[in-house]
Tab-separated table of C-alpha atoms in Angstrom:
chain	number	residue	atom	x	y	z
A	274	CYS	CA	0.292	-0.293	-0.001
A	275	THR	CA	1.526	3.671	-1.127
A	276	GLN	CA	0.172	6.726	0.720
A	277	THR	CA	0.168	9.965	-1.350
A	278	LYS	CA	0.611	13.526	0.795
A	279	VAL	CA	0.461	16.851	0.008
A	280	VAL	CA	3.399	18.708	1.821
A	281	GLY	CA	2.468	22.049	0.630
A	282	SER	CA	0.718	23.398	-2.390
A	283	TRP	CA	1.836	27.263	-4.307
A	284	SER	CA	0.934	29.617	-6.906
A	285	SER	CA	2.099	32.332	-8.840
A	286	SER	CA	0.277	34.620	-6.783
A	287	ALA	CA	2.375	32.925	-3.821
A	288	GLY	CA	5.584	34.147	-5.336
A	289	PHE	CA	6.403	30.245	-5.918
A	290	ARG	CA	5.710	28.733	-8.969
A	291	TYR	CA	7.667	26.199	-10.507
A	292	PRO	CA	9.179	23.508	-7.757
A	293	TYR	CA	12.255	22.142	-8.860
A	294	GLY	CA	14.856	19.987	-6.208
A	295	ILE	CA	13.392	18.446	-3.273
A	296	GLU	CA	15.287	17.070	-0.172
A	297	ILE	CA	14.375	15.502	3.127
A	298	ASP	CA	16.273	15.838	5.875
A	299	SER	CA	16.594	13.094	9.022
A	300	SER	CA	13.917	14.101	10.437
A	301	ASP	CA	11.202	13.385	7.291
A	302	ASN	CA	11.271	18.107	7.004
A	303	ILE	CA	10.684	18.147	3.347
A	304	TYR	CA	12.877	21.628	1.506
A	305	VAL	CA	11.764	22.676	-1.811
A	306	THR	CA	13.781	25.038	-4.114
A	307	ASP	CA	11.737	27.405	-7.386
A	308	TYR	CA	12.933	27.628	-10.360
A	309	TYR	CA	11.234	30.217	-11.042
A	310	ASN	CA	12.592	32.515	-8.379
A	311	PHE	CA	15.058	31.045	-6.870
A	312	SER	CA	13.037	30.594	-3.689
A	313	ILE	CA	13.508	27.782	-1.167
A	314	ARG	CA	10.742	26.154	1.350
A	315	LYS	CA	11.512	24.257	4.407
A	316	TYR	CA	8.219	22.258	5.325
A	317	ASN	CA	7.885	19.954	8.941
A	318	THR	CA	6.375	16.750	8.429
A	319	SER	CA	2.902	18.506	8.884
A	320	GLY	CA	2.907	20.434	5.532
A	321	THR	CA	3.522	23.455	7.572
A	322	ILE	CA	5.901	25.953	6.198
A	323	GLN	CA	9.005	26.949	8.690
A	324	TRP	CA	10.742	29.317	6.801
A	325	GLN	CA	11.302	30.504	3.295
A	326	ARG	CA	14.078	31.987	1.828
A	327	SER	CA	14.652	34.313	-1.477
A	328	LEU	CA	17.941	34.559	-3.238
A	329	SER	CA	15.967	35.913	-6.270
A	330	GLY	CA	17.249	39.452	-7.595
A	331	ILE	CA	15.932	42.231	-10.352
A	332	GLN	CA	16.685	39.612	-13.192
A	333	PHE	CA	15.423	35.846	-13.370
A	334	ASP	CA	17.411	34.217	-11.544
A	335	SER	CA	16.139	30.010	-10.445
A	336	GLY	CA	16.593	27.641	-8.258
A	337	GLU	CA	17.311	23.991	-9.217
A	338	SER	CA	18.546	21.409	-6.282
A	339	ILE	CA	19.085	21.331	-2.918
A	340	ALA	CA	20.724	19.144	-0.365
A	341	VAL	CA	21.043	19.165	3.289
A	342	GLY	CA	22.944	17.560	5.369
A	343	GLY	CA	23.286	15.663	9.155
A	344	SER	CA	23.705	19.023	10.631
A	345	GLY	CA	20.430	20.373	9.184
A	346	ASN	CA	22.361	22.565	6.924
A	347	SER	CA	20.968	23.072	3.261
A	348	TYR	CA	23.150	23.555	0.134
A	349	VAL	CA	20.482	25.056	-2.838
A	350	VAL	CA	22.664	25.621	-6.412
A	351	GLY	CA	20.650	27.524	-9.575
A	352	ALA	CA	21.854	30.290	-11.950
A	353	THR	CA	21.838	34.763	-11.483
A	354	GLN	CA	21.317	36.992	-14.508
A	355	SER	CA	21.200	39.151	-11.432
A	356	ASP	CA	24.761	39.036	-10.032
A	357	GLY	CA	27.285	37.999	-11.431
A	358	ALA	CA	30.457	39.162	-14.181
A	359	GLY	CA	28.303	37.080	-16.939
A	360	ASN	CA	24.956	36.629	-18.542
A	361	SER	CA	23.699	33.609	-16.659
A	362	ASP	CA	25.979	32.371	-13.632
A	363	ILE	CA	25.979	29.980	-10.513
A	364	VAL	CA	25.387	30.507	-7.618
A	365	VAL	CA	25.989	28.369	-4.503
A	366	ALA	CA	24.391	29.238	-1.416
A	367	LYS	CA	24.664	27.115	2.437
A	368	TYR	CA	21.843	28.137	4.751
A	369	ASN	CA	21.675	26.961	8.204
A	370	ALA	CA	19.068	24.613	9.844
A	371	SER	CA	16.799	27.815	10.713
A	372	GLY	CA	16.642	29.130	7.308
A	373	ASP	CA	20.011	31.686	8.186
A	374	ILE	CA	22.457	32.496	5.226
A	375	GLN	CA	25.793	31.491	6.060
A	376	TRP	CA	27.477	32.235	3.133
A	377	GLN	CA	26.193	32.609	-1.270
A	378	ARG	CA	29.434	32.343	-4.025
A	379	ASN	CA	28.166	33.047	-8.046
A	380	LEU	CA	30.807	31.189	-9.949
A	381	GLY	CA	31.162	32.250	-13.657
A	382	GLU	CA	32.838	34.534	-16.225
A	383	THR	CA	31.500	36.362	-19.187
A	384	ALA	CA	29.671	34.158	-20.944
A	385	SER	CA	26.204	31.950	-19.174
A	386	ASP	CA	26.734	28.749	-16.919
A	387	TYR	CA	24.139	27.043	-15.159
A	388	ALA	CA	24.243	24.600	-11.848
A	389	THR	CA	22.126	21.645	-12.205
A	390	SER	CA	22.652	19.392	-9.355
A	391	VAL	CA	24.034	19.614	-5.799
A	392	ALA	CA	24.965	17.260	-3.371
A	393	ILE	CA	27.230	17.041	-0.141
A	394	ASP	CA	29.223	14.721	1.312
A	395	GLY	CA	28.941	13.076	5.156
A	396	SER	CA	31.433	15.959	5.849
A	397	GLU	CA	29.701	18.532	4.142
A	398	ASN	CA	31.996	18.778	1.732
A	399	VAL	CA	29.752	20.626	-1.567
A	400	TYR	CA	29.679	19.407	-5.478
A	401	VAL	CA	28.532	20.564	-8.296
A	402	GLY	CA	27.038	19.798	-11.149
A	403	ALA	CA	27.191	22.213	-13.288
A	404	PHE	CA	27.129	23.360	-17.488
A	405	GLY	CA	27.912	26.298	-19.199
A	406	SER	CA	29.996	28.209	-21.927
A	407	SER	CA	33.334	29.084	-19.048
A	408	VAL	CA	32.876	25.848	-16.478
A	409	GLY	CA	36.074	24.287	-18.004
A	410	GLY	CA	37.349	27.425	-16.100
A	411	LEU	CA	35.677	27.568	-13.081
A	412	SER	CA	36.998	23.337	-12.919
A	413	GLY	CA	37.893	23.839	-8.916
A	414	SER	CA	36.810	27.299	-7.740
A	415	GLU	CA	36.619	27.818	-4.427
A	416	LEU	CA	33.991	28.217	-2.299
A	417	ASN	CA	35.969	28.364	0.790
A	418	SER	CA	39.024	26.362	1.690
A	419	THR	CA	37.519	22.558	2.162
A	420	GLN	CA	34.611	22.789	-0.842
A	421	LYS	CA	35.234	23.272	-4.526
A	422	VAL	CA	32.841	22.865	-7.537
A	423	TYR	CA	33.222	20.322	-9.937
A	424	GLU	CA	31.982	20.589	-13.497
A	425	TYR	CA	30.872	17.987	-15.277
A	426	PRO	CA	31.541	18.742	-19.710
A	427	VAL	CA	28.477	17.453	-21.372
A	428	THR	CA	28.039	18.313	-25.481
A	429	ASN	CA	25.495	21.033	-25.160
A	430	SER	CA	27.343	24.329	-23.656
A	431	LYS	CA	23.291	26.229	-24.094
A	432	ARG	CA	20.052	26.398	-22.494
A	433	THR	CA	17.532	28.043	-22.661
A	434	ALA	CA	15.413	28.785	-19.456
């Protein structure tokens, strides 16, 4: 027997339009990223919003993926056209369990770059799947002294939002 539970609902009027990335922590809290406006929401097991944050700026910014560590820290990735060096740049951000931003990094060069996935290991080292016109120059870019971004080559260097 399987059970389906609607955790939360959203609409364009609520500012949460395209749920994209989803992750469940060890306490069964659910984290969702919104592709359209780079919002992040944390729901408890009853479906009540615990916190909501946005990394969206004045241009198009997209939330792609989220990972949650054992300590409750969440890591989100996406792309920004509001900030950075190129047409679109990679965004990586860390939030603590209360939803307070710990740091945010924008990575990119003059061309378009996109982060599509994020994973963390047991030590909360961050690994990001990314592609774009200048990711070759970003390989191993530092997030901080212990965390690096790794890109994986793909044949298609362009993507439309």
